[in-house]
Coordinates of C-alpha atoms in Angstrom, one line a residue:
Chain A
M1442 CA -60.9 -146.8 -105.0
F1443 CA -57.3 -147.6 -104.4
L1444 CA -57.4 -150.5 -106.9
S1445 CA -59.2 -148.3 -109.5
S1446 CA -56.4 -145.7 -109.2
L1447 CA -53.8 -148.4 -109.3
I1448 CA -55.1 -149.7 -112.6
D1449 CA -55.7 -146.2 -113.9
G1450 CA -52.1 -145.4 -113.0
I1451 CA -50.8 -148.5 -114.7
A1452 CA -52.8 -147.8 -117.8
T1453 CA -51.5 -144.2 -117.9
G1454 CA -48.0 -145.6 -117.3
S1455 CA -48.3 -148.1 -120.2
L1456 CA -49.4 -145.3 -122.5
Y1457 CA -46.4 -143.2 -121.4
A1458 CA -44.1 -146.2 -122.0
L1459 CA -45.5 -146.6 -125.5
I1460 CA -44.9 -142.9 -126.2
A1461 CA -41.4 -142.8 -124.7
L1462 CA -40.0 -146.1 -126.0
G1463 CA -39.4 -144.9 -129.5
P1464 CA -37.4 -141.8 -128.6
S1465 CA -35.5 -143.8 -126.0
L1466 CA -34.4 -146.3 -128.6
I1467 CA -33.5 -143.5 -131.0
Y1468 CA -31.6 -141.7 -128.3
G1469 CA -29.6 -144.9 -127.6
L1470 CA -28.4 -145.0 -131.2
L1471 CA -27.9 -141.3 -132.2
R1472 CA -27.8 -139.4 -128.8
V1473 CA -30.6 -137.2 -130.3
L1474 CA -33.6 -136.2 -128.1
D1475 CA -36.2 -136.9 -130.7
I1476 CA -39.0 -134.5 -129.7
A1477 CA -40.3 -134.6 -133.3
N1478 CA -41.5 -138.1 -132.4
A1479 CA -44.5 -136.5 -130.9
A1480 CA -45.3 -135.0 -134.3
G1481 CA -45.4 -138.6 -135.6
L1482 CA -47.9 -139.3 -132.8
T1483 CA -50.2 -136.5 -134.0
L1484 CA -49.7 -137.5 -137.6
G1485 CA -50.6 -141.1 -136.8
A1486 CA -53.7 -140.0 -135.0
Y1487 CA -54.9 -137.8 -137.8
V1488 CA -54.2 -140.3 -140.6
G1489 CA -55.7 -143.1 -138.5
L1490 CA -58.9 -141.1 -137.9
K1491 CA -59.3 -140.0 -141.5
V1492 CA -58.8 -143.5 -142.9
W1493 CA -61.1 -145.0 -140.3
R1494 CA -63.8 -142.4 -141.2
A1495 CA -63.3 -143.1 -144.9
T1496 CA -63.3 -146.9 -144.8
G1497 CA -65.0 -147.7 -141.5
S1498 CA -62.2 -150.1 -140.6
L1499 CA -60.1 -149.2 -137.6
A1500 CA -57.5 -151.8 -138.5
L1501 CA -56.9 -150.1 -141.8
G1502 CA -56.8 -146.8 -140.0
I1503 CA -54.1 -148.0 -137.6
V1504 CA -52.0 -149.5 -140.5
A1505 CA -52.3 -146.2 -142.5
G1506 CA -51.4 -144.2 -139.4
I1507 CA -48.4 -146.3 -138.7
A1508 CA -47.2 -146.1 -142.3
A1509 CA -47.6 -142.4 -142.5
S1510 CA -45.7 -141.9 -139.2
A1511 CA -42.9 -144.3 -140.2
V1512 CA -42.4 -142.6 -143.6
F1513 CA -42.2 -139.2 -141.8
G1514 CA -39.7 -140.6 -139.3
L1515 CA -37.5 -142.1 -141.9
G1516 CA -37.6 -138.9 -143.9
L1517 CA -36.7 -136.9 -140.9
Q1518 CA -33.8 -139.1 -140.1
R1519 CA -32.4 -139.1 -143.7
L1520 CA -32.9 -135.4 -144.5
L1521 CA -32.4 -133.7 -141.2
Y1522 CA -30.7 -135.7 -138.4
R1523 CA -28.1 -137.5 -140.4
P1524 CA -26.4 -134.3 -141.9
I1525 CA -26.3 -132.5 -138.5
L1526 CA -25.4 -135.3 -136.1
N1527 CA -21.7 -134.3 -135.8
R1528 CA -22.6 -130.7 -134.7
G1529 CA -22.9 -131.5 -131.0
P1530 CA -26.0 -132.3 -129.0
L1531 CA -27.7 -128.9 -128.9
I1532 CA -28.2 -128.5 -132.7
P1533 CA -30.1 -131.7 -133.3
L1534 CA -32.2 -131.1 -130.2
I1535 CA -33.2 -127.6 -131.5
A1536 CA -33.8 -129.0 -135.0
S1537 CA -36.1 -131.5 -133.5
I1538 CA -38.0 -128.9 -131.5
G1539 CA -38.2 -126.8 -134.7
T1540 CA -39.6 -129.7 -136.6
F1541 CA -42.2 -130.4 -133.9
I1542 CA -43.4 -126.8 -133.8
A1543 CA -43.5 -126.5 -137.6
M1544 CA -45.5 -129.8 -137.9
E1545 CA -48.0 -128.6 -135.3
E1546 CA -48.6 -125.5 -137.3
A1547 CA -48.9 -127.6 -140.4
F1548 CA -51.5 -129.8 -138.7
R1549 CA -53.4 -126.7 -137.7
L1550 CA -53.3 -125.3 -141.3
V1551 CA -54.2 -128.6 -143.0
F1552 CA -56.8 -130.1 -140.6
G1553 CA -58.0 -126.9 -139.0
P1554 CA -57.7 -125.7 -135.4
Y1555 CA -60.8 -127.5 -134.1
P1556 CA -60.6 -130.9 -132.4
F1557 CA -62.1 -134.0 -134.1
A1558 CA -63.9 -136.6 -132.2
F1559 CA -62.5 -140.2 -132.5
P1560 CA -65.5 -142.4 -131.3
A1561 CA -64.1 -145.7 -132.5
K1562 CA -65.3 -148.8 -130.8
L1563 CA -62.5 -151.1 -129.7
G1564 CA -64.7 -154.1 -129.1
L1565 CA -63.8 -154.7 -125.5
P1566 CA -66.4 -154.4 -122.7
T1567 CA -66.1 -152.4 -119.5
L1568 CA -65.1 -154.8 -116.7
R1569 CA -66.5 -154.4 -113.2
F1570 CA -65.2 -156.1 -110.1
G1571 CA -67.2 -154.6 -107.2
H1572 CA -66.1 -151.0 -107.0
T1573 CA -63.2 -151.5 -109.4
V1574 CA -64.0 -150.5 -113.0
I1575 CA -61.8 -150.9 -116.0
T1576 CA -63.1 -149.3 -119.2
G1577 CA -62.7 -151.0 -122.5
V1578 CA -60.2 -148.4 -123.7
H1579 CA -58.1 -148.8 -120.6
L1580 CA -58.2 -152.6 -121.2
V1581 CA -56.9 -152.2 -124.7
I1582 CA -54.2 -149.8 -123.6
L1583 CA -53.1 -152.3 -120.9
I1584 CA -53.1 -155.2 -123.4
V1585 CA -51.3 -153.3 -126.2
G1586 CA -49.0 -151.7 -123.8
L1587 CA -47.9 -154.8 -122.0
L1588 CA -47.7 -156.7 -125.3
V1589 CA -45.5 -154.1 -126.9
L1590 CA -43.3 -153.7 -123.8
G1591 CA -42.9 -157.5 -123.6
L1592 CA -42.0 -157.7 -127.3
T1593 CA -39.5 -154.9 -126.8
W1594 CA -37.8 -156.6 -124.0
F1595 CA -37.7 -159.9 -126.0
A1596 CA -36.5 -158.1 -129.1
L1597 CA -33.7 -156.3 -127.3
R1598 CA -32.5 -159.3 -125.4
R1599 CA -33.1 -162.2 -127.7
T1600 CA -33.1 -161.2 -131.4
R1601 CA -30.5 -160.1 -133.9
L1602 CA -31.9 -156.6 -134.3
G1603 CA -31.7 -156.2 -130.5
L1604 CA -28.1 -157.4 -130.5
Y1605 CA -27.4 -154.9 -133.3
W1606 CA -29.1 -152.1 -131.4
R1607 CA -27.1 -152.8 -128.3
A1608 CA -23.9 -153.0 -130.3
T1609 CA -24.6 -149.8 -132.3
S1610 CA -25.7 -147.9 -129.2
Q1611 CA -22.5 -148.8 -127.4
D1612 CA -20.1 -147.8 -130.2
M1613 CA -21.3 -147.1 -133.7
A1614 CA -17.9 -147.2 -135.3
T1615 CA -16.9 -150.5 -133.7
A1616 CA -20.3 -152.0 -134.6
E1617 CA -19.8 -151.0 -138.2
A1618 CA -16.3 -152.5 -138.2
M1619 CA -17.8 -155.8 -137.0
G1620 CA -19.9 -155.9 -140.1
I1621 CA -23.2 -154.5 -138.7
N1622 CA -25.2 -152.5 -141.1
T1623 CA -25.6 -149.5 -138.7
R1624 CA -27.5 -147.4 -141.2
G1625 CA -30.0 -150.2 -141.6
V1626 CA -30.2 -150.5 -137.8
V1627 CA -30.9 -146.8 -137.5
A1628 CA -33.5 -146.9 -140.2
A1629 CA -35.2 -149.9 -138.6
I1630 CA -35.3 -148.2 -135.2
F1631 CA -36.8 -145.0 -136.7
V1632 CA -39.5 -147.1 -138.4
I1633 CA -40.2 -148.9 -135.1
G1634 CA -40.1 -145.7 -133.0
Y1635 CA -42.5 -143.8 -135.3
A1636 CA -44.8 -146.8 -135.6
L1637 CA -45.1 -146.9 -131.8
A1638 CA -45.8 -143.1 -131.8
A1639 CA -48.6 -143.6 -134.3
V1640 CA -50.1 -146.4 -132.2
S1641 CA -50.0 -144.3 -129.0
G1642 CA -51.5 -141.3 -131.0
I1643 CA -54.4 -143.4 -132.1
L1644 CA -54.9 -144.9 -128.6
L1645 CA -54.7 -141.3 -127.1
G1646 CA -57.2 -140.1 -129.6
I1647 CA -59.7 -142.9 -128.8
N1648 CA -59.1 -142.7 -125.1
Y1649 CA -59.9 -138.9 -124.9
N1650 CA -62.2 -139.1 -127.9
T1651 CA -60.4 -136.1 -129.5
V1652 CA -57.7 -135.4 -132.1
Y1653 CA -56.3 -131.9 -132.4
P1654 CA -53.2 -130.2 -133.7
T1655 CA -51.4 -129.7 -130.4
M1656 CA -52.2 -133.1 -128.9
G1657 CA -48.5 -133.9 -129.1
D1658 CA -47.5 -131.2 -126.6
I1659 CA -48.1 -133.0 -123.4
P1660 CA -46.7 -136.4 -124.7
A1661 CA -43.6 -134.5 -126.1
Y1662 CA -42.4 -133.0 -122.8
K1663 CA -43.6 -135.9 -120.7
M1664 CA -41.7 -138.3 -122.8
L1665 CA -38.6 -136.1 -122.3
A1666 CA -39.0 -136.3 -118.5
I1667 CA -39.5 -140.1 -118.7
I1668 CA -36.6 -141.0 -120.9
V1669 CA -34.3 -138.8 -118.8
L1670 CA -35.6 -140.3 -115.6
G1671 CA -35.0 -143.8 -117.0
G1672 CA -31.4 -143.0 -117.8
L1673 CA -31.0 -141.7 -121.3
G1674 CA -31.0 -144.5 -124.0
N1675 CA -32.0 -147.2 -121.6
P1676 CA -35.3 -148.7 -122.8
L1677 CA -36.0 -150.9 -119.8
G1678 CA -35.3 -147.9 -117.5
T1679 CA -37.7 -145.9 -119.7
I1680 CA -40.5 -148.4 -119.1
A1681 CA -39.9 -148.3 -115.4
A1682 CA -39.9 -144.5 -115.3
A1683 CA -43.1 -144.3 -117.4
M1684 CA -44.9 -146.6 -114.9
L1685 CA -43.5 -144.5 -112.0
I1686 CA -44.7 -141.2 -113.5
G1687 CA -48.1 -142.7 -114.4
L1688 CA -48.6 -143.9 -110.9
V1689 CA -47.2 -140.8 -109.1
E1690 CA -49.5 -138.5 -111.2
T1691 CA -52.6 -140.6 -110.6
F1692 CA -52.0 -140.8 -106.9
V1693 CA -51.0 -137.2 -106.4
V1694 CA -54.1 -136.1 -108.2
M1695 CA -56.2 -138.5 -106.1
Y1696 CA -54.9 -137.8 -102.7
A1697 CA -53.6 -134.3 -102.9
G1698 CA -56.1 -133.0 -105.4
Y1699 CA -55.1 -130.4 -108.0
V1700 CA -52.4 -128.6 -105.9
L1701 CA -50.4 -128.5 -109.1
P1702 CA -51.4 -129.2 -112.7
R1703 CA -50.9 -132.9 -113.4
D1704 CA -48.5 -132.0 -116.2
A1705 CA -46.1 -130.1 -114.0
I1706 CA -45.7 -133.1 -111.7
A1707 CA -43.6 -135.0 -114.1
F1708 CA -41.0 -132.3 -114.3
I1709 CA -40.9 -131.6 -110.6
V1710 CA -40.3 -135.3 -110.0
L1711 CA -37.7 -135.2 -112.8
I1712 CA -35.8 -132.2 -111.4
V1713 CA -35.8 -133.6 -107.8
I1714 CA -34.5 -137.0 -109.0
L1715 CA -31.9 -135.5 -111.3
L1716 CA -30.5 -133.5 -108.5
A1717 CA -30.0 -136.7 -106.4
R1718 CA -29.0 -138.9 -109.3
P1719 CA -27.7 -136.8 -112.3
Q1720 CA -27.4 -139.9 -114.5
G1721 CA -31.1 -140.8 -114.2
L1722 CA -32.9 -143.3 -112.2
L1723 CA -31.5 -146.4 -113.8
G1724 CA -28.7 -144.9 -115.8
R1725 CA -25.2 -146.1 -115.4
S1726 CA -22.9 -143.4 -114.1
R1727 CA -20.5 -142.4 -116.8
K1728 CA -17.5 -141.0 -115.1
A1729 CA -15.8 -139.8 -118.2
A1730 CA -18.3 -137.7 -120.1
Chain B
M617 CA -45.9 -94.0 -136.3
S618 CA -47.2 -95.2 -133.0
Y619 CA -47.5 -98.7 -134.5
L620 CA -43.8 -98.6 -135.7
L621 CA -42.8 -97.6 -132.1
V622 CA -44.6 -100.6 -130.7
V623 CA -42.8 -102.9 -133.2
G624 CA -39.6 -101.2 -132.2
V625 CA -40.1 -101.7 -128.5
T626 CA -41.0 -105.4 -129.1
I627 CA -37.8 -105.9 -131.2
A628 CA -35.7 -104.2 -128.6
I629 CA -37.1 -106.4 -125.8
Y630 CA -36.4 -109.5 -127.9
A631 CA -32.9 -108.1 -128.6
V632 CA -32.2 -107.8 -124.9
L633 CA -33.4 -111.4 -124.3
T634 CA -31.4 -112.7 -127.2
V635 CA -28.1 -110.9 -126.3
A636 CA -28.5 -112.0 -122.7
L637 CA -29.2 -115.6 -123.7
N638 CA -26.0 -115.5 -125.8
M639 CA -24.0 -115.1 -122.6
V640 CA -25.0 -118.7 -121.6
V641 CA -25.5 -120.4 -124.9
G642 CA -23.0 -118.6 -127.0
Y643 CA -20.2 -117.8 -124.6
V644 CA -20.2 -120.8 -122.3
G645 CA -22.0 -123.3 -124.7
Q646 CA -24.6 -124.4 -122.1
P647 CA -28.1 -125.2 -123.4
N648 CA -30.8 -122.9 -122.0
L649 CA -34.3 -123.3 -123.2
A650 CA -35.9 -121.3 -120.3
Q651 CA -35.1 -117.7 -121.1
S652 CA -38.8 -116.8 -121.2
A653 CA -39.2 -118.2 -117.6
F654 CA -36.8 -115.5 -116.4
L655 CA -38.5 -112.8 -118.5
G656 CA -41.8 -114.0 -116.8
L657 CA -40.3 -113.9 -113.3
G658 CA -39.2 -110.3 -113.8
A659 CA -42.5 -109.3 -115.4
Y660 CA -44.6 -110.9 -112.7
F661 CA -42.6 -109.4 -109.8
A662 CA -42.8 -106.0 -111.4
A663 CA -46.6 -106.5 -112.0
V664 CA -47.4 -107.7 -108.5
L665 CA -45.3 -105.1 -106.8
S666 CA -46.6 -102.2 -108.8
T667 CA -50.3 -103.2 -108.6
R668 CA -50.6 -104.7 -105.1
Y669 CA -47.8 -102.9 -103.2
H670 CA -47.8 -99.7 -105.2
L671 CA -44.0 -99.8 -105.7
G672 CA -42.8 -97.2 -108.1
F673 CA -41.8 -98.4 -111.6
W674 CA -38.2 -97.4 -111.2
W675 CA -37.9 -99.6 -108.1
T676 CA -39.4 -102.6 -109.9
I677 CA -36.4 -102.7 -112.3
P678 CA -33.7 -103.6 -109.8
V679 CA -36.2 -106.0 -108.0
A680 CA -36.9 -107.8 -111.3
F681 CA -33.2 -107.9 -112.1
G682 CA -32.4 -109.3 -108.6
V683 CA -35.2 -111.9 -108.5
A684 CA -34.5 -113.3 -112.0
G685 CA -30.8 -113.2 -111.1
I686 CA -31.3 -115.3 -108.1
A687 CA -33.3 -117.8 -110.2
G688 CA -30.5 -117.8 -112.7
F689 CA -28.0 -118.5 -110.0
A690 CA -30.1 -121.5 -108.9
L691 CA -30.3 -122.8 -112.5
G692 CA -26.5 -122.2 -112.8
A693 CA -25.9 -124.3 -109.6
I694 CA -28.2 -127.0 -111.0
S695 CA -26.3 -126.9 -114.3
L696 CA -23.1 -127.9 -112.6
R697 CA -24.6 -131.3 -111.8
L698 CA -26.0 -132.0 -115.3
R699 CA -24.4 -132.5 -118.7
E700 CA -25.7 -131.3 -122.0
D701 CA -28.8 -133.3 -122.8
F702 CA -29.9 -133.6 -119.1
L703 CA -29.4 -129.8 -118.7
A704 CA -31.3 -129.0 -121.9
I705 CA -34.3 -131.1 -120.7
T706 CA -34.2 -129.6 -117.2
T707 CA -34.4 -126.1 -118.7
I708 CA -37.3 -127.2 -120.9
G709 CA -39.0 -128.5 -117.8
L710 CA -38.4 -125.2 -116.0
N711 CA -40.7 -123.5 -118.4
F712 CA -43.6 -125.8 -117.5
V713 CA -42.9 -125.5 -113.8
M714 CA -42.7 -121.7 -113.9
V715 CA -46.0 -121.5 -115.9
A716 CA -47.6 -123.8 -113.3
V717 CA -46.2 -121.6 -110.5
F718 CA -47.7 -118.5 -112.1
Q719 CA -51.0 -120.3 -112.6
Y720 CA -51.4 -121.8 -109.2
L721 CA -49.8 -119.5 -106.6
P722 CA -52.3 -116.9 -105.5
F723 CA -49.4 -114.4 -105.1
F724 CA -49.1 -114.3 -108.9
G725 CA -52.8 -113.8 -109.6
G726 CA -53.7 -117.3 -110.8
A727 CA -54.7 -118.3 -114.3
V728 CA -56.2 -115.0 -115.3
G729 CA -52.9 -113.2 -114.6
I730 CA -52.5 -109.5 -113.5
Y731 CA -54.3 -106.6 -115.3
S732 CA -54.1 -102.8 -115.4
I733 CA -50.5 -102.5 -114.5
P734 CA -49.9 -98.8 -113.9
V735 CA -48.1 -96.8 -116.6
P736 CA -44.7 -95.7 -115.5
S737 CA -44.1 -92.0 -115.1
I738 CA -41.3 -89.4 -114.6
G739 CA -42.7 -86.7 -112.5
E740 CA -46.0 -85.7 -114.2
H741 CA -45.1 -87.2 -117.5
H742 CA -46.6 -90.6 -118.2
F743 CA -44.9 -93.1 -120.4
G744 CA -45.8 -93.2 -124.1
N745 CA -44.5 -95.6 -126.7
L746 CA -41.5 -93.4 -127.4
D747 CA -40.5 -93.5 -123.7
Y748 CA -40.8 -97.3 -123.7
L749 CA -38.6 -97.4 -126.8
I750 CA -35.9 -95.1 -125.2
L751 CA -35.9 -97.2 -122.1
A752 CA -35.8 -100.5 -124.0
A753 CA -32.9 -99.1 -126.1
A754 CA -31.1 -98.1 -122.9
M755 CA -31.5 -101.6 -121.5
L756 CA -30.3 -103.0 -124.8
A757 CA -27.2 -100.7 -124.7
L758 CA -26.5 -101.9 -121.2
V759 CA -26.7 -105.6 -122.0
V760 CA -24.6 -105.1 -125.2
G761 CA -22.1 -103.1 -123.2
V762 CA -21.7 -105.8 -120.6
S763 CA -21.5 -108.5 -123.3
K764 CA -18.8 -106.5 -125.2
Y765 CA -16.9 -106.0 -121.9
L766 CA -17.2 -109.7 -121.1
E767 CA -15.8 -110.6 -124.6
R768 CA -12.7 -108.6 -124.0
S769 CA -12.2 -109.5 -120.3
W770 CA -10.4 -112.3 -118.6
L771 CA -13.8 -113.7 -117.5
G772 CA -15.0 -113.8 -121.1
A773 CA -11.9 -115.5 -122.3
S774 CA -12.4 -118.1 -119.6
L775 CA -16.0 -118.6 -120.6
F776 CA -14.9 -119.3 -124.2
A777 CA -12.3 -121.7 -122.9
I778 CA -15.0 -123.6 -120.9
R779 CA -17.2 -123.8 -124.0
D780 CA -14.4 -125.2 -126.2
D781 CA -13.0 -127.7 -123.7
E782 CA -14.2 -127.8 -120.1
S783 CA -11.5 -130.1 -118.7
A784 CA -8.7 -128.2 -120.5
A785 CA -10.1 -125.0 -119.0
A786 CA -10.2 -126.5 -115.5
S787 CA -6.7 -127.8 -115.9
V788 CA -5.3 -124.3 -116.4
G789 CA -6.9 -123.2 -113.2
I790 CA -10.1 -121.6 -114.6
P791 CA -12.8 -121.9 -111.9
V792 CA -15.3 -123.6 -114.2
A793 CA -18.1 -123.9 -111.7
S794 CA -18.3 -120.4 -110.5
Y795 CA -17.8 -118.8 -113.9
K796 CA -20.7 -120.9 -115.3
V797 CA -22.9 -119.8 -112.4
V798 CA -21.9 -116.1 -113.1
A799 CA -22.9 -116.5 -116.8
F800 CA -26.3 -118.0 -115.9
T801 CA -26.9 -115.4 -113.2
L802 CA -26.1 -112.4 -115.5
S803 CA -28.1 -113.8 -118.4
A804 CA -31.2 -114.4 -116.3
A805 CA -30.9 -111.1 -114.4
F806 CA -31.0 -109.1 -117.7
A807 CA -33.9 -111.2 -118.9
G808 CA -35.7 -110.3 -115.7
M809 CA -34.8 -106.7 -115.9
V810 CA -36.4 -106.3 -119.3
G811 CA -39.4 -108.1 -117.9
S812 CA -40.0 -105.1 -115.6
L813 CA -40.5 -103.1 -118.8
Y814 CA -42.5 -105.8 -120.6
A815 CA -45.2 -105.9 -117.9
P816 CA -46.3 -102.2 -118.0
F817 CA -45.7 -102.1 -121.8
L818 CA -48.4 -104.8 -122.3
S819 CA -50.3 -103.5 -119.2
A820 CA -51.1 -107.2 -118.4
V821 CA -49.3 -110.4 -117.7
T822 CA -50.7 -113.9 -118.1
P823 CA -49.0 -117.2 -117.2
T824 CA -49.1 -118.7 -120.8
S825 CA -47.3 -115.8 -122.4
F826 CA -44.0 -117.0 -120.7
G827 CA -44.2 -120.6 -121.9
F828 CA -41.8 -123.0 -123.7
T829 CA -42.7 -121.7 -127.2
E830 CA -41.6 -118.2 -126.3
S831 CA -38.2 -119.6 -125.0
V832 CA -37.8 -121.5 -128.3
V833 CA -38.6 -118.3 -130.2
I834 CA -35.8 -116.5 -128.3
L835 CA -33.3 -119.3 -128.9
S836 CA -34.3 -119.4 -132.6
M837 CA -33.5 -115.8 -132.9
L838 CA -30.0 -116.4 -131.4
I839 CA -29.3 -119.4 -133.6
F840 CA -30.7 -117.6 -136.7
G841 CA -28.4 -114.7 -136.1
G842 CA -25.4 -116.7 -135.0
L843 CA -24.3 -118.1 -131.6
G844 CA -21.5 -116.5 -129.8
T845 CA -21.6 -113.0 -131.1
V846 CA -23.5 -109.9 -130.1
R847 CA -24.0 -108.9 -133.7
G848 CA -25.6 -112.3 -134.4
A849 CA -27.9 -112.0 -131.5
L850 CA -29.0 -108.5 -132.5
L851 CA -29.4 -109.5 -136.2
G852 CA -31.5 -112.5 -135.2
A853 CA -33.8 -110.5 -133.0
L854 CA -34.2 -107.8 -135.6
V855 CA -34.9 -110.1 -138.6
L856 CA -37.2 -112.6 -136.9
G857 CA -38.8 -109.9 -134.7
A858 CA -39.6 -107.7 -137.8
L859 CA -40.6 -110.6 -140.1
P860 CA -44.1 -111.1 -138.9
E861 CA -44.7 -107.3 -138.9
A862 CA -43.2 -106.7 -142.3
F863 CA -45.2 -109.5 -144.0
R864 CA -48.7 -109.4 -142.4
F865 CA -49.7 -112.6 -144.2
I866 CA -47.0 -114.4 -142.3
S867 CA -48.5 -113.6 -138.9
N868 CA -50.9 -116.5 -139.2
F869 CA -48.0 -118.8 -140.0
R870 CA -45.6 -117.2 -137.5
L871 CA -44.5 -120.3 -135.8
L872 CA -44.4 -122.4 -139.0
T873 CA -42.2 -119.7 -140.6
Y874 CA -39.9 -119.7 -137.6
G875 CA -39.8 -123.5 -137.5
V876 CA -38.9 -123.8 -141.2
I877 CA -36.4 -121.0 -141.1
L878 CA -34.8 -122.5 -138.1
L879 CA -34.6 -126.0 -139.8
L880 CA -33.1 -124.6 -143.0
M881 CA -30.6 -122.6 -140.9
L882 CA -29.6 -125.6 -138.8
R883 CA -29.4 -127.9 -141.8
F884 CA -27.4 -125.6 -144.1
Q885 CA -25.8 -122.8 -142.1
P886 CA -25.5 -123.9 -138.4
Q887 CA -23.2 -121.0 -137.6
G888 CA -26.2 -118.6 -138.2
L889 CA -26.2 -115.5 -140.4
A890 CA -23.6 -113.6 -138.5
G891 CA -22.0 -115.9 -136.0
E892 CA -18.4 -116.8 -135.8
A893 CA -17.2 -118.4 -139.1
S894 CA -20.6 -117.9 -140.7
A895 CA -20.9 -117.1 -144.4
V896 CA -21.8 -113.5 -143.9
S897 CA -18.9 -112.8 -141.5
R898 CA -16.5 -114.6 -143.7
L899 CA -17.7 -112.5 -146.7
V900 CA -17.3 -109.3 -144.7
G901 CA -13.9 -110.5 -143.6
R902 CA -12.9 -111.1 -147.2
L903 CA -14.2 -107.7 -148.3
A904 CA -12.5 -106.0 -145.5
S905 CA -9.2 -107.8 -145.8
P906 CA -7.7 -105.6 -148.6
L907 CA -8.5 -102.5 -146.5
R908 CA -6.9 -104.1 -143.5
K909 CA -3.8 -105.1 -145.5
S910 CA -3.4 -101.6 -146.9
R911 CA -3.6 -100.3 -143.4
D912 CA -1.1 -102.8 -142.1
H913 CA 1.4 -102.5 -144.9
G914 CA 0.7 -98.8 -145.8
P915 CA 3.4 -96.2 -146.0
A916 CA 4.8 -95.8 -142.6

């Protein structure tokens, strides 16, 4: 029972980490809270589902979903974020929320308000160890999640793009003066961030066997709680916070029952922790704001 | 006629919320995406007290004002510890926490909400839509009056100074912390006050009607009209409030329309329609300047 919950919590945490990693990387570069990333998640899920239905190939569906979401993210960055970045933090945040709400309405109008089933087989069996059960979907989430998180850590610490990301996020003007193509870095991070969103959307759709217009709501605000908790713009902190929220939610629901809706827990944890550590769980304190 | 009255009351309620929100977002420059949580707090307290404890309508107004004010005071105190983005997210979270509280505390009637809230009355006369409109207009006049008073007062000037440069404001001796808290408290209290009218007007309150989307709608109105000015807040509430009613076909696309208008506005006219230094107010200024000149340099 405990072990089952632990694995359930880690799987939930991995999924949250996948969802929150893109916006966290984007925040690190642009200081924009990219709520519209959750629209990329829904878009990826819909396109993935439609292509999988049409062709019968889940791999093709995933590729198409990633492509659609990446194009959307890149367009958003070029057409919306870039022109308004110098207007202070509130304007891009509200623009992002506006995009997200408009996209949700667009999904409802294009695909209809009813949920679609997403009964794709992932090709992994359900594992049983005594009383501990891991479903195939959870296994895939765990494998994909840990793989992506490991790759991210490697990319940030050991590759050229990671070096550029760190340089650009510390000081964009200086990075540019050092000959780094910061526009290219921003574009690459948006592509990666929205690709991750599409993958998490497809995994979410398969896990709950449903794809619907507002499926981005809960990821959108949970990812906010997670990237704040992890210290804004700190990807490794984001991963730690995602695991923490995944585990806390699972265990609170298990031991305390539904005293509160699962989805309010993230924000209560967030508000309590922010009051104790206003710079986030792993954020460095910035004295001069 | 009655339908127009209903639209009028709705717009007036939105106008109160928008003008009140302007005190925090426009004057002090603090993000607040939780205005509908304060509306909900006021509406719920009014609903619970009038249905379960049979408190008269006129007494629920100060209670709603006070309860929301206390919540606003708490948010103001929290805001002192958090900067921009962190504060914005905390206020977003507040919506979800408040909806959860309304849903799960038995005091607030649970997921179904509270129904058959008694109609307010004066003596033997029960409220009709015209009475709601008059009362909403009175509340609007009050919040506009307070805003205008703030703008001209020492407190208002200090709030603008905090918005423009917090450390500079602190260095000339403005009590930044307490003034921020005052702005949050006032803004929330007025939102709660209009909630006491909102509850009997709809005759029912449900948890989900005070969610995040509603907060975004209120903030959209403010940004559409123009941050920092009362006329901008009023214009935003009027235009975006009337839009879905004026064009019935929009009502199915209400949020899409809001979202797209908001994006176009932010992208091309971030000062809003009638904010400080917006296109419209510059135009009005230019048209009015000959008049002003002739008055200034007229025959003495």
